[in-house]
Amino acid sequence: MYLSARERLVLDALLKQPLNVQQLAEQLHVSRRTIQRDLERLHTVVEQSDLILSKKTGIGISILGEESQKQALRDMLNDLDILEVTAEERRAFLKASLLRANGALKLSSLASELDVSVVTMSNDLTELTSWLERFELTIVRKRSLGVFLEGAEKSKRLALMQLFIEFISEQELISVIRGHATHFSAVSKKLLGHTMLECVHEVEAVFRDLYEELPYTITDHAYSELVLYMALATKRMENAFYIEETLSLEVSEEYHLAEKLMQELAKRYDITVELAEIQQLTIHLRGAKLRHDQQLAFEDLDLRLASQITKFIQCLDDEMNTALSKDHQLFQGLLVHLERAMYRLTHQMPIYNPLLARIQERYAALFETVRKVSERCFPAIHFPDDEIAFLVMHIGAVLERATPYANLSVLVVCSSGLGTSKMLANRLRKEVPEIQHVSTTSLLELSKVQYTLYDVVLSTVPLPINEADYRLISPLLTDEDIANVRRSLTPKPIVVVTETKDALARLREVQQLTTQMVTMLEMFECIELKEAVFEDALEEAASYLQQKKCVNDVRKLVEKLLEREQLGGLGMPDSVLGLYHTRTNAVNAATFHMFRLKEPVIRQGMDGQRMPIQTILMLLAPEDVSAVALETLSYISTLLVESTETLRLFEQGTTGQIANYIANKFQRYVLTGS
């Protein structure tokens, strides 16, 4: 069967969600008349797959039929030989050729390979200039030699990764997790190349064997990205393209895992294990970081970032006349997300949001507001549109949150991360108020979940379970999805028992958190110190805590606190507060105390500037601290950046004033999550 490039794109778009003629025309940059002609021919193609091309007012054009038949049509599109490509696909192949090339390429050869004129190829090169400049790569044209790229190997890999992520679909990425790396479309196969596809499959097996050594959970999408990067790095090294520049990088759990992965790959491929390559893989492992509980441990908390996020949320409230500042879950979610995003942006790692176009369309006003406010609150960093879309997903999830009032339970399987699943969960509650309980999981974690206990299972990606046991939906929940969900809602007899267990589990969690906070606040004190030299003052504070049975080794604790300070200043800008926090076996139990110096001392702040510190906030935990204690300490630390008034309270308040403030805020947090 022959299909034009545009016809392939029309079918692909309609298999994802219903669209009207105008939307298709805008998406493919053609006239409505052109789309109507394409649809006339595609009626036959769809019917041959035992499906129906339906047109309904208010819904648009959709492909109706069994999911198995839809999947068969997707597979057919993927397996088609590429007889014609779009201009966008042609430029993608050109990018890949330039980025992979070992030396200059003749313009005439490139034109012949992509079946266009030399003039068209020259124009395409001009079009690519700005995209390549994002990665510090320059197109060089020399009459006698041809065309080549000038730039570092690291930059070329980052550009190739961005290219792969832009063109390889979510479904294709998920196939990597299942070990079916060959399940790629014809375009993706050509983009990756045959040897790269084989490498992806073998690298995935290596990563899967060592995956449990990662000290945290990562999303399905991040897992796939890591596999792609390792396969790309392996093939580049096989062709003698190594990253040469080493970094000043601390040895961490990610570093040790990167070293093991590189050693395993070196056994299978003709590559050598180089320090710079281990460091780059370490950076990618850290960039994929996503804590399973979606919370940062207090010792990892970047209070400068937390302060910026607080300001960001407050500015959004001012712009939109909302009360987002009252939602602690939003703050916590943005803190976890932006810690990763900032890391990726700082290291020029690609950020790609597959829902960007739909978010820009559906949340246009919110998108522009978030962009404007982010530029004001994060002036030192540029957020690309893909990242703005992720922020919109977090904020949109809060704005769309509705009060549930029924008793049906739903499981949502979502591979794109926390923002997507939260927004989807909240839209479900809003659009289908019969649903009260929405749980989310990833494809990697699905095997650990008893999905049969839920009234309905929804997924944004195809699942390796019986098709009758779940419904496939769009991440942004179309009208057709909502109708299908409503038809699927048949309460199961055991749902009441399940909900009781869920309620009891939540009560136990609240009880544990409350008990932990009460214990810490009963021990909390604000102590005046006598020593004037800062190191001596820290020792005096540690000795006091030893008397209170909170600490067992004064010298070791002081050393750990000073080591932590060396990693990055602990003074809080625009205050005289210093947040000294660590986890060590020198501490017996999680504790929070404050110590005031006689006179301010000059220390390094979190912004790298020298600043006066007069009040030391000490948050301490043992190495084997419980998750409940960590959450409690983390909550206290985030309160510090809530507002200027909070900073002043911690600077000047009494023991009773500070304890009462924390208790009141925490009570609201455990009861409402805000």
XYZ file of C-alpha atoms in Angstrom:
674
model
C 0.000 0.000 0.000
C 1.263 3.490 -0.840
C 0.471 6.434 1.410
C 1.834 9.936 0.992
C 3.771 11.509 3.852
C 0.817 13.766 4.659
C -1.669 10.879 4.641
C 0.535 9.014 7.102
C 0.519 12.070 9.388
C -3.281 12.447 9.163
C -3.844 8.814 10.170
C -1.263 9.048 12.931
C -2.925 12.176 14.366
C -6.441 10.646 14.271
C -5.257 7.448 15.941
C -4.163 9.589 18.891
C -7.310 11.704 19.313
C -10.348 13.085 17.439
C -9.666 16.294 15.471
C -11.741 18.460 13.172
C -10.671 19.485 9.650
C -9.456 22.892 10.793
C -7.272 21.393 13.518
C -5.749 18.907 11.078
C -5.095 21.662 8.546
C -3.363 23.832 11.155
C -1.356 20.912 12.508
C -0.089 19.907 9.036
C 0.194 23.473 7.666
C -2.095 22.876 4.658
C -5.535 24.091 3.551
C -8.867 22.640 4.726
C -9.544 21.568 1.128
C -6.333 19.523 1.048
C -7.303 17.723 4.266
C -10.785 16.986 2.905
C -9.262 15.391 -0.217
C -6.926 13.280 1.933
C -9.845 12.116 4.100
C -11.787 10.927 1.054
C -8.934 8.577 0.126
C -8.279 7.521 3.737
C -11.866 6.254 4.160
C -10.869 3.199 2.112
C -7.595 2.676 4.002
C -9.386 2.775 7.357
C -12.172 0.428 6.198
C -9.575 -2.100 5.008
C -8.417 -2.255 8.639
C -11.996 -3.016 9.825
C -12.294 0.444 11.341
C -14.621 3.404 10.738
C -13.611 6.973 9.893
C -16.345 8.831 11.773
C -17.369 12.509 11.515
C -19.487 13.936 14.346
C -20.418 17.523 15.118
C -18.823 18.645 18.365
C -16.310 15.791 18.380
C -14.646 15.981 14.977
C -13.145 13.180 12.905
C -12.202 10.020 14.749
C -11.225 6.456 13.987
C -13.649 4.050 15.672
C -13.244 0.351 16.299
C -11.540 -2.276 18.413
C -8.236 -1.244 20.005
C -6.587 -4.319 18.505
C -7.550 -3.115 15.005
C -6.282 0.370 15.755
C -2.995 -1.117 16.887
C -2.821 -3.158 13.695
C -3.252 0.058 11.683
C -0.479 1.722 13.719
C 1.781 -1.262 13.058
C 0.988 -1.084 9.329
C 1.944 2.620 9.266
C 5.179 1.830 11.073
C 6.085 -0.944 8.645
C 5.447 1.056 5.460
C 8.499 1.731 3.332
C 9.232 5.456 3.258
C 8.582 6.417 -0.359
C 7.924 10.064 0.476
C 8.940 12.137 3.478
C 7.742 15.458 4.814
C 10.033 18.486 4.858
C 10.297 18.107 8.648
C 11.325 14.447 8.348
C 13.829 15.303 5.602
C 15.474 17.923 7.807
C 15.586 15.440 10.675
C 17.460 12.942 8.468
C 19.799 15.765 7.412
C 20.507 16.652 11.046
C 21.283 13.004 11.820
C 23.648 12.712 8.841
C 25.567 15.857 9.799
C 25.776 14.913 13.491
C 27.012 11.390 12.768
C 29.423 12.280 9.962
C 33.147 11.628 10.280
C 34.339 14.520 8.133
C 32.754 16.683 5.430
C 29.745 15.621 3.348
C 29.157 16.646 -0.267
C 25.996 18.706 -0.751
C 25.219 16.806 -3.954
C 25.445 13.447 -2.123
C 23.091 14.621 0.609
C 20.638 15.935 -2.004
C 20.726 12.624 -3.873
C 20.252 10.577 -0.699
C 17.209 12.625 0.347
C 15.844 12.904 -3.219
C 15.792 16.708 -3.464
C 17.681 19.346 -5.434
C 20.969 20.848 -4.266
C 19.160 24.192 -3.882
C 16.586 22.612 -1.534
C 19.385 20.961 0.438
C 21.215 24.289 0.764
C 18.016 25.951 2.013
C 17.507 23.125 4.522
C 21.009 23.711 5.893
C 20.166 27.377 6.437
C 16.966 26.332 8.230
C 18.980 24.102 10.605
C 21.408 26.808 11.691
C 19.461 28.170 14.672
C 18.533 24.668 15.927
C 22.188 23.572 15.897
C 23.348 26.789 17.572
C 21.324 25.784 20.642
C 23.931 23.052 21.123
C 26.938 25.270 20.310
C 27.329 23.623 16.912
C 28.127 25.508 13.702
C 27.573 24.491 10.067
C 30.747 25.000 8.045
C 30.505 25.042 4.215
C 33.720 24.767 2.207
C 33.621 24.625 -1.552
C 36.426 22.099 -1.916
C 35.451 19.869 1.019
C 31.676 20.063 1.466
C 29.616 20.543 4.637
C 30.503 19.582 8.210
C 29.689 20.532 11.790
C 32.089 22.283 14.106
C 31.635 21.595 17.809
C 32.379 19.294 20.738
C 31.438 15.593 20.849
C 29.317 16.251 23.941
C 27.313 18.844 21.984
C 26.763 16.467 19.067
C 25.412 13.772 21.383
C 23.076 16.209 23.110
C 21.776 17.343 19.704
C 21.257 13.718 18.572
C 19.409 12.941 21.808
C 17.132 15.950 21.308
C 16.489 14.818 17.728
C 15.599 11.276 18.833
C 13.302 12.497 21.604
C 11.487 14.878 19.232
C 10.804 12.206 16.605
C 10.507 8.928 18.503
C 7.000 8.584 19.914
C 6.081 7.821 23.510
C 4.824 4.408 22.442
C 8.102 3.614 20.687
C 10.047 4.692 23.764
C 7.912 2.451 25.959
C 8.683 -0.473 23.656
C 12.314 -0.088 24.779
C 11.267 -0.893 28.362
C 9.533 -4.049 27.196
C 12.669 -5.199 25.432
C 11.090 -4.731 21.981
C 13.463 -2.044 20.748
C 12.822 -3.050 17.130
C 9.171 -1.918 17.370
C 9.897 1.463 15.795
C 8.268 3.235 12.869
C 10.020 3.372 9.528
C 10.954 7.029 10.156
C 12.385 6.249 13.613
C 14.283 3.233 12.263
C 15.880 5.348 9.539
C 16.694 8.082 12.042
C 18.341 5.684 14.477
C 19.947 3.345 11.976
C 20.010 -0.469 12.039
C 23.125 -0.876 14.202
C 21.818 1.639 16.741
C 18.533 -0.301 17.045
C 20.418 -3.513 17.812
C 22.541 -1.639 20.332
C 19.439 -0.216 22.069
C 18.165 -3.753 22.644
C 21.437 -4.980 24.180
C 22.019 -1.855 26.266
C 18.503 -2.135 27.705
C 19.326 -5.656 28.917
C 22.506 -4.380 30.621
C 20.674 -1.483 32.283
C 17.792 -3.714 33.386
C 20.225 -6.015 35.226
C 21.721 -3.089 37.175
C 18.595 -0.930 37.465
C 17.911 -1.907 41.090
C 21.196 -0.254 42.091
C 19.714 3.159 41.343
C 18.947 4.688 44.778
C 15.605 6.069 43.545
C 12.789 5.393 41.108
C 12.735 6.994 37.649
C 9.868 7.438 35.191
C 9.338 5.100 32.244
C 10.223 7.941 29.889
C 13.464 8.686 31.763
C 14.352 4.971 31.711
C 13.951 4.915 27.936
C 15.956 8.122 27.523
C 18.823 6.649 29.542
C 18.847 3.518 27.383
C 18.875 5.665 24.240
C 21.733 7.786 25.563
C 23.821 4.751 26.543
C 23.250 3.171 23.119
C 24.179 6.420 21.387
C 27.309 6.872 23.527
C 28.325 3.257 22.862
C 28.015 3.587 19.077
C 29.869 6.916 19.102
C 32.720 5.409 21.126
C 32.808 2.398 18.792
C 33.452 4.880 15.993
C 36.239 6.501 18.076
C 34.226 9.604 19.052
C 34.963 10.063 22.764
C 34.140 12.931 25.102
C 37.480 14.276 26.253
C 36.788 17.076 28.730
C 36.611 15.831 32.343
C 34.578 17.576 35.030
C 34.914 18.329 38.712
C 32.308 15.796 39.801
C 31.916 14.233 43.242
C 31.899 10.448 43.513
C 28.292 9.417 44.216
C 25.978 6.404 43.966
C 25.179 7.450 40.399
C 28.901 7.612 39.616
C 29.480 4.064 40.874
C 26.520 2.802 38.832
C 27.767 4.659 35.723
C 31.175 3.021 36.200
C 29.603 -0.456 36.387
C 27.436 0.194 33.328
C 30.433 1.374 31.312
C 32.442 -1.683 32.349
C 29.614 -4.013 31.293
C 29.279 -2.249 27.934
C 33.043 -2.467 27.413
C 32.779 -6.273 27.694
C 30.294 -6.347 24.813
C 31.629 -3.605 22.524
C 35.023 -2.443 21.330
C 35.211 0.581 23.608
C 37.418 1.717 26.486
C 36.179 3.011 29.830
C 37.163 6.669 30.048
C 36.690 8.995 33.041
C 34.923 11.670 30.955
C 32.423 9.087 29.642
C 31.659 7.832 33.165
C 31.087 11.422 34.269
C 28.710 12.147 31.374
C 26.685 9.022 32.111
C 26.595 10.071 35.781
C 25.109 13.422 34.750
C 22.406 11.655 32.708
C 21.591 9.305 35.596
C 21.200 12.284 37.931
C 19.127 14.095 35.335
C 16.660 11.203 35.343
C 16.224 11.397 39.110
C 12.680 11.090 40.447
C 12.100 10.151 44.071
C 9.495 7.468 44.550
C 7.651 9.489 47.209
C 7.934 12.692 45.134
C 9.636 14.465 48.043
C 13.150 15.776 48.529
C 14.986 14.605 51.613
C 15.712 17.601 53.810
C 19.485 17.238 53.388
C 19.081 17.607 49.590
C 16.860 20.672 49.792
C 17.991 23.678 47.776
C 16.447 26.511 49.771
C 17.517 29.110 47.226
C 15.449 27.261 44.604
C 12.662 26.794 47.151
C 12.623 30.545 47.735
C 12.392 31.214 43.986
C 9.495 28.750 43.689
C 7.671 30.442 46.554
C 8.061 33.791 44.786
C 6.997 32.166 41.481
C 3.759 30.828 43.009
C 3.014 34.147 44.738
C 3.506 36.034 41.454
C 1.125 33.614 39.708
C -1.449 34.333 42.413
C -1.023 38.073 41.819
C -1.382 37.640 38.034
C -4.387 35.314 38.102
C -6.074 36.242 41.407
C -5.767 32.642 42.653
C -4.722 31.000 45.943
C -2.026 28.627 44.689
C 0.243 29.655 47.598
C -2.014 27.737 49.970
C -1.393 24.439 48.203
C 1.711 22.832 49.720
C 1.469 19.900 47.300
C 2.025 22.298 44.397
C 5.088 23.754 46.095
C 6.471 20.284 46.851
C 5.743 19.040 43.321
C 7.437 22.044 41.697
C 10.417 21.730 44.033
C 10.998 18.097 43.044
C 10.372 18.774 39.345
C 12.477 21.912 39.066
C 15.396 20.363 40.921
C 15.620 17.873 38.028
C 14.756 20.389 35.313
C 17.343 22.936 36.494
C 19.971 20.202 36.551
C 19.115 19.132 33.013
C 19.051 22.700 31.695
C 22.341 23.563 33.413
C 23.994 20.551 31.770
C 22.322 21.278 28.398
C 20.399 17.999 28.521
C 17.300 17.829 26.299
C 13.864 18.510 27.747
C 11.005 17.301 25.597
C 7.305 17.433 26.401
C 5.237 15.315 23.966
C 2.093 17.203 25.008
C 3.499 20.664 24.223
C 1.254 21.452 21.222
C -1.933 20.329 22.966
C -1.081 22.191 26.169
C -0.365 25.374 24.210
C -3.732 24.983 22.481
C -5.851 24.015 25.485
C -4.163 26.205 28.103
C -2.987 29.108 25.910
C -3.623 31.887 28.450
C -2.122 29.943 31.365
C 0.892 29.005 29.204
C 1.699 32.665 28.457
C 1.168 33.686 32.081
C 3.520 30.970 33.315
C 6.118 31.953 30.716
C 5.958 35.635 31.729
C 6.144 34.908 35.464
C 8.958 32.364 35.071
C 11.074 34.934 33.203
C 10.590 37.331 36.094
C 11.235 34.829 38.906
C 14.038 32.794 37.273
C 15.991 35.508 35.408
C 19.250 33.535 35.273
C 17.856 30.601 33.291
C 15.854 30.274 30.077
C 12.959 27.814 30.202
C 12.198 26.351 26.753
C 8.543 25.906 25.755
C 8.695 22.198 26.641
C 9.597 23.071 30.233
C 6.948 25.811 30.416
C 4.426 23.122 29.408
C 5.546 20.916 32.313
C 5.052 23.831 34.719
C 1.589 24.425 33.252
C 0.755 20.761 33.904
C 1.624 21.133 37.601
C -0.279 24.396 37.979
C -3.208 23.232 35.849
C -3.550 20.172 38.083
C -4.178 22.447 41.078
C -6.492 24.831 39.219
C -8.617 21.935 37.958
C -8.792 20.146 41.294
C -12.424 19.521 42.222
C -13.993 18.204 45.395
C -14.907 14.513 44.903
C -18.237 13.258 46.138
C -18.642 9.609 45.092
C -16.978 6.289 45.733
C -15.574 4.812 42.529
C -11.864 4.037 42.167
C -9.656 4.361 39.099
C -6.063 3.371 38.376
C -4.191 5.559 35.868
C -1.064 4.188 34.201
C 1.004 7.084 32.910
C 4.597 7.067 31.663
C 5.216 10.797 31.272
C 5.793 11.686 34.895
C 4.152 13.332 37.880
C 2.747 16.425 36.149
C 0.879 14.397 33.522
C -0.605 11.924 35.987
C -1.665 14.653 38.417
C -3.386 16.687 35.723
C -5.095 13.605 34.330
C -6.229 12.480 37.787
C -7.696 15.892 38.575
C -9.419 16.195 35.194
C -10.988 12.780 35.792
C -12.376 13.936 39.145
C -13.701 17.123 37.563
C -15.200 15.627 34.399
C -16.440 12.407 36.005
C -17.505 13.366 39.560
C -18.563 9.789 40.306
C -14.848 9.039 40.686
C -13.419 9.669 44.138
C -10.208 7.682 44.324
C -7.625 8.024 41.559
C -4.335 6.184 41.964
C -1.441 6.505 39.526
C 1.398 4.176 38.603
C 3.988 3.757 35.867
C 4.414 0.938 33.394
C 7.520 -0.227 35.266
C 5.581 -0.457 38.549
C 2.371 -1.963 37.093
C 3.384 -5.550 37.907
C 3.469 -4.608 41.616
C -0.103 -3.233 41.601
C -3.313 -5.261 42.034
C -5.073 -3.487 39.211
C -8.077 -5.848 39.369
C -9.140 -4.132 42.617
C -10.003 -0.920 40.746
C -13.337 -0.152 39.078
C -11.540 0.823 35.890
C -7.935 0.960 34.671
C -6.976 3.788 32.297
C -3.677 4.133 30.489
C -2.000 6.688 28.249
C 0.087 3.888 26.672
C -0.739 0.321 25.543
C -0.321 -2.174 28.410
C 0.947 -5.775 28.458
C -2.354 -7.027 29.934
C -5.663 -8.185 28.510
C -7.166 -5.397 26.370
C -10.532 -5.921 28.040
C -9.007 -5.007 31.421
C -8.185 -1.366 30.628
C -9.021 1.601 28.426
C -6.488 3.583 26.387
C -6.946 7.346 26.740
C -5.231 10.580 25.724
C -3.044 12.234 28.411
C -5.260 15.315 28.113
C -8.555 13.378 28.298
C -10.659 14.093 25.178
C -14.461 14.223 25.120
C -14.504 10.739 23.595
C -12.277 9.509 26.443
C -14.672 10.942 29.014
C -17.619 9.211 27.337
C -15.703 5.909 27.275
C -14.753 6.245 30.942
C -18.362 6.848 31.923
C -19.416 3.732 30.015
C -16.706 1.757 31.812
C -17.735 2.691 35.347
C -19.190 -0.399 36.948
C -18.424 -0.492 40.675
C -16.913 -3.763 41.914
C -18.291 -5.343 45.106
C -14.924 -5.193 46.881
C -14.413 -1.485 46.313
C -15.835 -0.568 49.746
C -13.319 -2.830 51.473
C -10.478 -1.375 49.418
C -11.519 2.158 50.233
C -11.676 1.328 53.947
C -8.112 0.054 53.763
C -7.066 3.197 51.917
C -8.735 5.385 54.544
C -7.134 3.432 57.385
C -3.741 3.659 55.723
C -4.130 7.425 55.400
C -5.181 7.706 59.065
C -2.128 5.714 60.120
C 0.081 7.963 58.014
C -1.426 11.088 59.587
C -1.002 9.534 63.028
C 2.682 8.744 62.391
C 3.415 12.201 60.991
C 1.622 13.904 63.874
C 3.403 11.786 66.494
C 6.770 12.566 64.893
C 6.073 16.307 64.771
C 4.788 16.401 68.357
C 7.957 14.619 69.534
C 10.198 17.065 67.677
C 8.311 20.175 68.809
C 8.307 19.017 72.441
C 12.109 18.752 72.229
C 12.504 21.977 70.230
C 14.312 24.865 71.912
C 15.923 28.146 70.932
C 19.228 28.383 72.800
C 21.578 31.347 73.301
C 25.233 30.372 72.664
C 28.254 31.833 74.475
C 31.099 31.029 72.067
C 32.058 33.775 69.583
C 34.159 31.698 67.140
C 31.789 29.938 64.754
C 33.388 26.468 64.872
C 33.442 26.638 68.676
C 29.786 27.727 68.652
C 28.870 24.671 66.554
C 30.672 22.467 69.077
C 28.828 24.168 71.941
C 25.494 23.526 70.179
C 26.406 19.874 69.487
C 27.454 19.396 73.128
C 24.096 20.747 74.272
C 22.303 18.251 72.013
C 24.493 15.463 73.395
C 23.271 16.337 76.901
C 19.707 16.032 75.561
C 20.565 12.510 74.240
C 20.003 13.653 70.638
C 23.692 13.311 69.664
C 26.307 10.665 70.498
C 29.476 12.101 68.881
C 30.035 15.871 69.101
C 33.245 16.032 67.055
C 31.846 13.887 64.215
C 28.665 15.984 63.996
C 30.613 19.260 63.806
C 32.839 17.789 61.065
C 29.779 16.678 59.056
C 28.144 20.105 59.350
C 31.300 21.884 58.208
C 31.724 19.392 55.336
C 28.156 20.131 54.271
C 28.896 23.853 54.360
C 31.907 23.308 52.072
C 29.637 21.759 49.424
C 27.630 24.978 49.207
C 26.862 27.880 51.535
C 24.140 27.370 54.138
C 23.273 31.000 54.886
C 19.805 32.052 53.738
C 19.955 35.253 51.617
C 18.052 38.308 52.915
C 18.231 37.018 56.488
C 20.682 36.266 59.312
C 19.689 32.575 59.312
C 21.905 29.596 58.565
C 20.327 26.202 57.881
C 22.819 23.572 59.064
C 21.533 20.109 58.248
C 22.975 16.632 57.789
C 22.399 12.897 58.155
C 24.961 11.025 60.221
C 25.268 8.177 62.730
C 26.511 10.803 65.196
C 22.799 11.663 65.621
C 20.449 9.403 67.611
C 17.080 10.692 66.410
C 15.591 13.286 64.050
C 15.759 16.661 65.741
C 15.199 20.372 65.091
C 16.771 23.074 67.261
C 17.753 26.736 66.951
C 20.855 28.402 68.347
C 21.505 32.149 68.495
C 25.006 33.627 68.486
C 26.007 36.642 70.571
C 27.181 38.483 67.450
C 26.728 37.769 63.732
C 29.547 35.861 61.995
C 30.332 36.046 58.289
C 29.767 32.769 56.397
C 28.930 31.762 52.830
C 25.291 32.061 51.732
C 23.336 29.740 49.454
C 23.825 32.275 46.658
C 27.601 31.993 46.989
C 27.920 35.445 48.632
C 29.393 36.114 52.072
C 26.727 37.110 54.599
C 26.152 37.529 58.352
C 24.647 34.609 60.295
C 23.364 35.015 63.844
C 20.728 32.266 64.119
C 21.610 28.637 63.375
C 18.705 26.350 62.457
C 19.903 22.787 63.002
C 18.000 19.935 61.320
C 19.622 16.576 62.055
C 18.823 12.936 61.322
C 20.551 9.560 61.741
C 21.605 7.574 58.650
C 18.741 5.091 59.120
C 16.080 7.754 59.618
C 12.480 6.762 58.857
C 10.536 8.129 55.879
C 8.098 9.796 58.295
C 10.873 11.650 60.125
C 12.397 12.749 56.796
C 9.073 14.111 55.591
C 8.668 16.035 58.849
C 12.147 17.582 58.646
C 11.619 18.383 54.973
C 8.346 20.116 55.783
C 9.971 22.295 58.458
C 12.762 23.321 56.086
C 10.319 24.331 53.335
C 8.439 26.580 55.765
C 11.525 28.794 55.895
C 10.956 30.048 52.358
C 7.208 30.517 52.646
C 7.388 34.274 53.111
C 9.502 37.146 54.410
C 7.356 37.157 57.564
C 8.306 33.510 58.213
C 12.013 34.375 57.929
C 11.586 37.216 60.424
C 9.758 34.865 62.831
C 12.612 32.338 62.761
C 15.144 35.161 63.176
C 13.481 36.845 66.150
C 10.724 34.599 67.543
C 10.687 32.786 70.876
C 10.620 29.009 71.291
C 6.863 29.095 71.938
C 6.048 31.384 68.997
C 8.001 29.269 66.516
C 6.670 25.938 67.849
C 3.067 27.187 67.692
C 3.535 28.481 64.144
C 4.959 25.146 62.934
C 2.228 23.189 64.756
C -0.575 25.240 63.180
C 0.882 24.962 59.678
C 1.551 21.251 60.071
C -1.960 20.540 61.296
C -3.350 22.038 58.111
C -0.784 20.121 56.030
C -1.674 16.656 57.379
C -5.411 17.290 57.207
C -5.672 18.958 53.804
C -2.297 18.448 52.110
C -1.921 22.229 51.693
